[in-house]
Every structure is written in C-alpha cells, then in structure tokens.
Amino acid sequence: MALFEVPGWSVPTAPVSKLAQSTSKKRKRPVAQDADKMQSVEVNLDKLMQKLASVGKHQEDKQGPKKKKKNHGKTTGGPDAKVEHATSNKGKEKVSSSPGGSIKGSAVKQTVKGESGLRKKIKQKKSSKPDGGKFEQQPQNVSPTTDEVSGLTSLQKGMKDSLDGARFRWINELLYKSDSSEAVRMMKEDPAVFHDYHSGFRHQVQSWPSNPVSHYISQLSSYPQNTIIADLGCGDATLARGLHPKKLKVLSFDLISDGAYIVAADICAHVPLPGSEPSSSLISEGEAQVVDVVVCALSLMGTNWPVCIREAWRVLKPGGELKIAEVASRFTDVDEFVSLISSIGFKMKAKDDHNSHFTLFEFKKVARTSRTDKEWSKVMSNGGVLKPCEYKRR
C-alpha cells in the first residue's frame, strides 16, 4: 500500500529495516555474520597485547631477569571458536566467532592483569632504590643506626661511651691520688662508683694484648689443690671465678662485697686474715699465717699502697709467694720499686717486662725484725715510686 494516495501519482512503499522493527532498546551483541567487525576486534586486541608485552619486557630489562609465569590460556582457530568477553559486572558471556580466526580465551583477563601489573611495577619502582641495575625494597621496621640491644642510636651510644669513659677516669684519679680511707668513704656513700670503675676498667683491658689476671689463672691452675690464695684488690673476683673450678681456694678482698666471692676490706689498712709480725728484735716470719700465695694484680692504688705489701707479708706463710702485676708506665724507677718491696720483707725471684702494657714481679717472703712506728712511717712514705695510672680516652 502506498504511503500517500494522490490522484495522478503515487509514492512506492519504502522497505522497513529489520532494526527498526525491533521494539527493544537493548544493544545487540555482534552475531556471527559480523565477521569483518570481529576480525577488526581481534586485530585491535592483538595490537594491545603486543604493546603490553613490549612494556612488560622493557620493565623486566630494567629490573633484571624475572621468572615467567606459565600461560594456561589456549588459542584455537576454527569455525566453532568462542571467546570470553566481560560485558557487565554480573558475569562473563561467550561470543561465537566466525571462520577465519579466533580470539585468545583469556585475552581480556590478561589485559586487565597486564594493566594492574604495570601499575604495581611503576609503584614499586618509585618506592625502591637502585642497586646495580636492580630495585631492592627497603625492609620495614628496621633502623640501621639503632643498637638493637641497648635501644640507642650510634650517636647516642658514642655519647654514652664518652660519658662513661670520663666518669671512669675521674674515679681512677681519685683512687690513685687519695688515701685508701677516702676511697672507702666514697664507695660507702655511692656503691655505684665501684661498679662504674670496674666496668670502665674492663673496657680498658680489652685493648691490651693480654690480661695479667688471665696469666695468673693459667699459672696458678697447676698449683696443688690445697693451695690458699689471697687476691688483694680483686675487682670483680675474676681470679677466684677462674680458679674455683680447679678446686683452688681463693680469698678475694676489695672495698665492696658482692655477697659471694668478695669480702669487703680496705687492703691498705687491714686484711681480715690471721697472721702476725715479729714481736721482738729477733728475726722472725711471724705466726699463724694460712695463705700460700698473695696476688696484687693492678691493685696497688692510693697514696698509702705500701701498707698493702706489709699486710701481704703478715698473712703469708713463711716462704710464701707475692705476685705483683702493674702497668709499666707507672714506674718512676723499677729498681727503687723492687728495693721498697724488699725492705718490707721480700726477696725478688723473677721479673717479666716483655709485655708492652704491664710488668710482672715474683717475690718470696723472708724473715725480718720488728720495727717502730717511726721506722714504718719512713718506709711507707716511699709510695711515690709508683705514679698514678692514667688511662687513654675512649
């Protein structure tokens, strides 16, 4: 039927498009007959995949060799090939392809993964540091400048060591330049002084080629088990701790007791052990002594240190041994030092000055006569043959 009926002429009926006949406004999916369109889609996707592959390869060249992931997707050709295509957030739909080629089954998935992987690589590149062509991510919660044990940074630890060293040298000067009674008073008022001093002393000894206390542990280990040893000025009783497993009896004395190995005593005033001096003008070695060996390892401190040697003579058995180790730089005159020790009642048996830091002496107790207080005062006033020990800054 014509659109218009006008006398004398007519308009032919126009064909109605199949698309117009459809009342649905929903967009149609491509059908199999749109082969040309599908082929163009394949070409565009292939180009996109090649571009992503080249970008990924470029990133791998920068980051170094990387293990390739296996591609489980399959590419097939043929008239019945299908491709997964995400058209909505609800799921996946399959689109049938025409002859002449097919689209890889996981092409869209790989595209999305490729884009997210690229973003991840770029983000990792910004947050990492280059090292020989590779990017290494900085470990979290790690501070390279922090001491894990003390919780101090390297700067804070250095400052603490400097302060500890200054305090050690201050205590050291007081102990060497004052009477032992002053040291006793200081330790009683502040027991931490004793700990701080010996802590600093251990730090100083670490720089020495050897420790004289270690030498005495090795030497005395060969003595009979019934040997009684008195360690005067024992510090932290290292000698007793080393010889105790050897079944040797070590009596340790210092200004502060540790409640176990150390007996509190001022060794430059009186050592709480039995023994006596000659009671007459006759030559004698005293009575009631129980000690076989007396050790004074770096312990002749205070201006009245010669009294310690006198106490060592009193408590030693006849013929007992006196072992002295002192810092080499303390001696004003070694011969005068030996002469002073001998005048108190000893005879030198050996001297070892091969070590660059300290000198070792071995004396034997000998008999002598009694002396008046005036005579002892003169002997004790010669303590200047040993200078105060000065330790290096740390």
PDB file of C-alpha atoms in Angstrom, residues 86-210:
ATOM      1  CA  ALA A  86      33.098  -9.259  30.017  1.00  0.00           C
ATOM      2  CA  THR A  87      30.097  -7.120  29.123  1.00  0.00           C
ATOM      3  CA  SER A  88      28.826  -6.340  32.627  1.00  0.00           C
ATOM      4  CA  ASN A  89      29.668  -6.716  36.321  1.00  0.00           C
ATOM      5  CA  LYS A  90      27.279  -9.650  36.616  1.00  0.00           C
ATOM      6  CA  GLY A  91      29.446 -12.226  34.916  1.00  0.00           C
ATOM      7  CA  LYS A  92      31.020 -13.437  31.713  1.00  0.00           C
ATOM      8  CA  GLU A  93      29.323 -14.135  28.378  1.00  0.00           C
ATOM      9  CA  LYS A  94      30.535 -16.145  25.435  1.00  0.00           C
ATOM     10  CA  VAL A  95      30.615 -14.736  21.924  1.00  0.00           C
ATOM     11  CA  SER A  96      30.773 -17.005  18.936  1.00  0.00           C
ATOM     12  CA  SER A  97      33.447 -16.213  16.322  1.00  0.00           C
ATOM     13  CA  SER A  98      33.224 -16.676  12.593  1.00  0.00           C
ATOM     14  CA  PRO A  99      35.706 -18.638  10.457  1.00  0.00           C
ATOM     15  CA  GLY A 100      38.974 -17.000   9.659  1.00  0.00           C
ATOM     16  CA  GLY A 101      40.498 -16.758  13.157  1.00  0.00           C
ATOM     17  CA  SER A 102      39.692 -16.628  16.873  1.00  0.00           C
ATOM     18  CA  ILE A 103      40.455 -14.567  19.987  1.00  0.00           C
ATOM     19  CA  LYS A 104      42.549 -15.976  22.831  1.00  0.00           C
ATOM     20  CA  GLY A 105      40.256 -17.307  25.549  1.00  0.00           C
ATOM     21  CA  SER A 106      41.773 -15.220  28.337  1.00  0.00           C
ATOM     22  CA  ALA A 107      42.672 -12.122  26.304  1.00  0.00           C
ATOM     23  CA  VAL A 108      40.521  -9.743  28.315  1.00  0.00           C
ATOM     24  CA  LYS A 109      41.734 -11.232  31.611  1.00  0.00           C
ATOM     25  CA  GLN A 110      45.371 -10.843  30.573  1.00  0.00           C
ATOM     26  CA  THR A 111      44.707  -7.258  29.506  1.00  0.00           C
ATOM     27  CA  VAL A 112      43.353  -6.376  32.941  1.00  0.00           C
ATOM     28  CA  LYS A 113      46.152  -8.257  34.670  1.00  0.00           C
ATOM     29  CA  GLY A 114      48.732  -6.609  32.439  1.00  0.00           C
ATOM     30  CA  GLU A 115      47.456  -3.130  33.303  1.00  0.00           C
ATOM     31  CA  SER A 116      47.358  -3.827  37.063  1.00  0.00           C
ATOM     32  CA  GLY A 117      50.791  -5.455  36.918  1.00  0.00           C
ATOM     33  CA  LEU A 118      52.158  -2.420  35.120  1.00  0.00           C
ATOM     34  CA  ARG A 119      50.788  -0.104  37.811  1.00  0.00           C
ATOM     35  CA  LYS A 120      52.306  -2.322  40.508  1.00  0.00           C
ATOM     36  CA  LYS A 121      55.724  -2.258  38.839  1.00  0.00           C
ATOM     37  CA  ILE A 122      55.651   1.517  38.465  1.00  0.00           C
ATOM     38  CA  LYS A 123      54.665   1.901  42.131  1.00  0.00           C
ATOM     39  CA  GLN A 124      57.436  -0.487  43.207  1.00  0.00           C
ATOM     40  CA  LYS A 125      59.937   1.430  41.103  1.00  0.00           C
ATOM     41  CA  LYS A 126      59.097   4.695  42.901  1.00  0.00           C
ATOM     42  CA  SER A 127      59.396   3.152  46.393  1.00  0.00           C
ATOM     43  CA  SER A 128      62.671   1.272  45.820  1.00  0.00           C
ATOM     44  CA  LYS A 129      66.321   2.188  45.479  1.00  0.00           C
ATOM     45  CA  PRO A 130      68.543   1.280  42.553  1.00  0.00           C
ATOM     46  CA  ASP A 131      71.392  -1.067  43.306  1.00  0.00           C
ATOM     47  CA  GLY A 132      73.420  -2.367  40.427  1.00  0.00           C
ATOM     48  CA  GLY A 133      70.542  -2.191  37.991  1.00  0.00           C
ATOM     49  CA  LYS A 134      68.112  -3.860  40.401  1.00  0.00           C
ATOM     50  CA  PHE A 135      65.457  -2.356  42.620  1.00  0.00           C
ATOM     51  CA  GLU A 136      65.556  -3.582  46.205  1.00  0.00           C
ATOM     52  CA  GLN A 137      62.774  -2.611  48.581  1.00  0.00           C
ATOM     53  CA  GLN A 138      63.831  -1.199  51.968  1.00  0.00           C
ATOM     54  CA  PRO A 139      62.905  -3.553  54.858  1.00  0.00           C
ATOM     55  CA  GLN A 140      60.243  -2.165  57.153  1.00  0.00           C
ATOM     56  CA  ASN A 141      60.602  -1.533  60.901  1.00  0.00           C
ATOM     57  CA  VAL A 142      64.411  -1.672  60.730  1.00  0.00           C
ATOM     58  CA  SER A 143      66.637   1.215  61.795  1.00  0.00           C
ATOM     59  CA  PRO A 144      70.243   0.644  60.650  1.00  0.00           C
ATOM     60  CA  THR A 145      71.522   3.286  63.059  1.00  0.00           C
ATOM     61  CA  THR A 146      69.903   1.772  66.161  1.00  0.00           C
ATOM     62  CA  ASP A 147      71.563  -0.613  68.558  1.00  0.00           C
ATOM     63  CA  GLU A 148      69.067  -3.487  68.931  1.00  0.00           C
ATOM     64  CA  VAL A 149      70.379  -4.447  72.354  1.00  0.00           C
ATOM     65  CA  SER A 150      70.598  -1.071  74.114  1.00  0.00           C
ATOM     66  CA  GLY A 151      67.987   0.721  72.004  1.00  0.00           C
ATOM     67  CA  LEU A 152      70.397   3.610  71.376  1.00  0.00           C
ATOM     68  CA  THR A 153      71.398   5.101  68.066  1.00  0.00           C
ATOM     69  CA  SER A 154      75.069   5.036  67.109  1.00  0.00           C
ATOM     70  CA  LEU A 155      75.365   8.718  68.042  1.00  0.00           C
ATOM     71  CA  GLN A 156      73.726   8.181  71.442  1.00  0.00           C
ATOM     72  CA  LYS A 157      75.889   5.124  72.095  1.00  0.00           C
ATOM     73  CA  GLY A 158      79.030   7.105  71.268  1.00  0.00           C
ATOM     74  CA  MET A 159      77.983   9.894  73.633  1.00  0.00           C
ATOM     75  CA  LYS A 160      77.222   7.376  76.403  1.00  0.00           C
ATOM     76  CA  ASP A 161      80.626   5.710  75.950  1.00  0.00           C
ATOM     77  CA  SER A 162      82.336   9.107  76.168  1.00  0.00           C
ATOM     78  CA  LEU A 163      80.476   9.970  79.384  1.00  0.00           C
ATOM     79  CA  ASP A 164      81.227   6.546  80.892  1.00  0.00           C
ATOM     80  CA  GLY A 165      84.896   6.953  79.961  1.00  0.00           C
ATOM     81  CA  ALA A 166      85.066  10.409  81.555  1.00  0.00           C
ATOM     82  CA  ARG A 167      83.463   9.087  84.758  1.00  0.00           C
ATOM     83  CA  PHE A 168      85.906   6.160  84.854  1.00  0.00           C
ATOM     84  CA  ARG A 169      88.928   8.456  84.520  1.00  0.00           C
ATOM     85  CA  TRP A 170      87.540  10.751  87.232  1.00  0.00           C
ATOM     86  CA  ILE A 171      87.097   7.840  89.671  1.00  0.00           C
ATOM     87  CA  ASN A 172      90.502   6.456  88.698  1.00  0.00           C
ATOM     88  CA  GLU A 173      92.213   9.764  89.525  1.00  0.00           C
ATOM     89  CA  LEU A 174      90.526   9.945  92.934  1.00  0.00           C
ATOM     90  CA  LEU A 175      91.517   6.374  93.810  1.00  0.00           C
ATOM     91  CA  TYR A 176      95.173   6.850  92.879  1.00  0.00           C
ATOM     92  CA  LYS A 177      95.695  10.349  94.291  1.00  0.00           C
ATOM     93  CA  SER A 178      93.989   9.957  97.670  1.00  0.00           C
ATOM     94  CA  ASP A 179      94.351   7.797 100.756  1.00  0.00           C
ATOM     95  CA  SER A 180      92.510   4.470 100.751  1.00  0.00           C
ATOM     96  CA  SER A 181      90.271   5.713 103.588  1.00  0.00           C
ATOM     97  CA  GLU A 182      88.911   8.364 101.210  1.00  0.00           C
ATOM     98  CA  ALA A 183      88.116   5.652  98.670  1.00  0.00           C
ATOM     99  CA  VAL A 184      86.258   3.682 101.337  1.00  0.00           C
ATOM    100  CA  ARG A 185      84.190   6.731 102.246  1.00  0.00           C
ATOM    101  CA  MET A 186      83.346   7.398  98.589  1.00  0.00           C
ATOM    102  CA  MET A 187      82.278   3.787  97.980  1.00  0.00           C
ATOM    103  CA  LYS A 188      80.039   3.736 101.038  1.00  0.00           C
ATOM    104  CA  GLU A 189      78.311   6.944 100.023  1.00  0.00           C
ATOM    105  CA  ASP A 190      77.777   5.753  96.462  1.00  0.00           C
ATOM    106  CA  PRO A 191      78.246   1.986  95.879  1.00  0.00           C
ATOM    107  CA  ALA A 192      77.662   2.533  92.142  1.00  0.00           C
ATOM    108  CA  VAL A 193      81.149   4.066  91.986  1.00  0.00           C
ATOM    109  CA  PHE A 194      82.681   0.612  92.475  1.00  0.00           C
ATOM    110  CA  HIS A 195      80.627  -0.872  89.640  1.00  0.00           C
ATOM    111  CA  ASP A 196      81.278   2.062  87.296  1.00  0.00           C
ATOM    112  CA  TYR A 197      85.016   1.946  87.893  1.00  0.00           C
ATOM    113  CA  HIS A 198      85.412  -1.781  87.215  1.00  0.00           C
ATOM    114  CA  SER A 199      83.101  -1.600  84.212  1.00  0.00           C
ATOM    115  CA  GLY A 200      85.378   1.066  82.716  1.00  0.00           C
ATOM    116  CA  PHE A 201      88.468  -0.905  83.719  1.00  0.00           C
ATOM    117  CA  ARG A 202      87.251  -3.988  81.833  1.00  0.00           C
ATOM    118  CA  HIS A 203      86.749  -1.818  78.764  1.00  0.00           C
ATOM    119  CA  GLN A 204      90.337  -0.520  79.016  1.00  0.00           C
ATOM    120  CA  VAL A 205      91.830  -4.002  79.422  1.00  0.00           C
ATOM    121  CA  GLN A 206      90.177  -5.148  76.189  1.00  0.00           C
ATOM    122  CA  SER A 207      92.719  -3.098  74.225  1.00  0.00           C
ATOM    123  CA  TRP A 208      95.666  -4.821  75.933  1.00  0.00           C
ATOM    124  CA  PRO A 209      97.453  -7.735  74.238  1.00  0.00           C
ATOM    125  CA  SER A 210      96.750  -9.834  77.340  1.00  0.00           C
TER     126      SER A 210
END
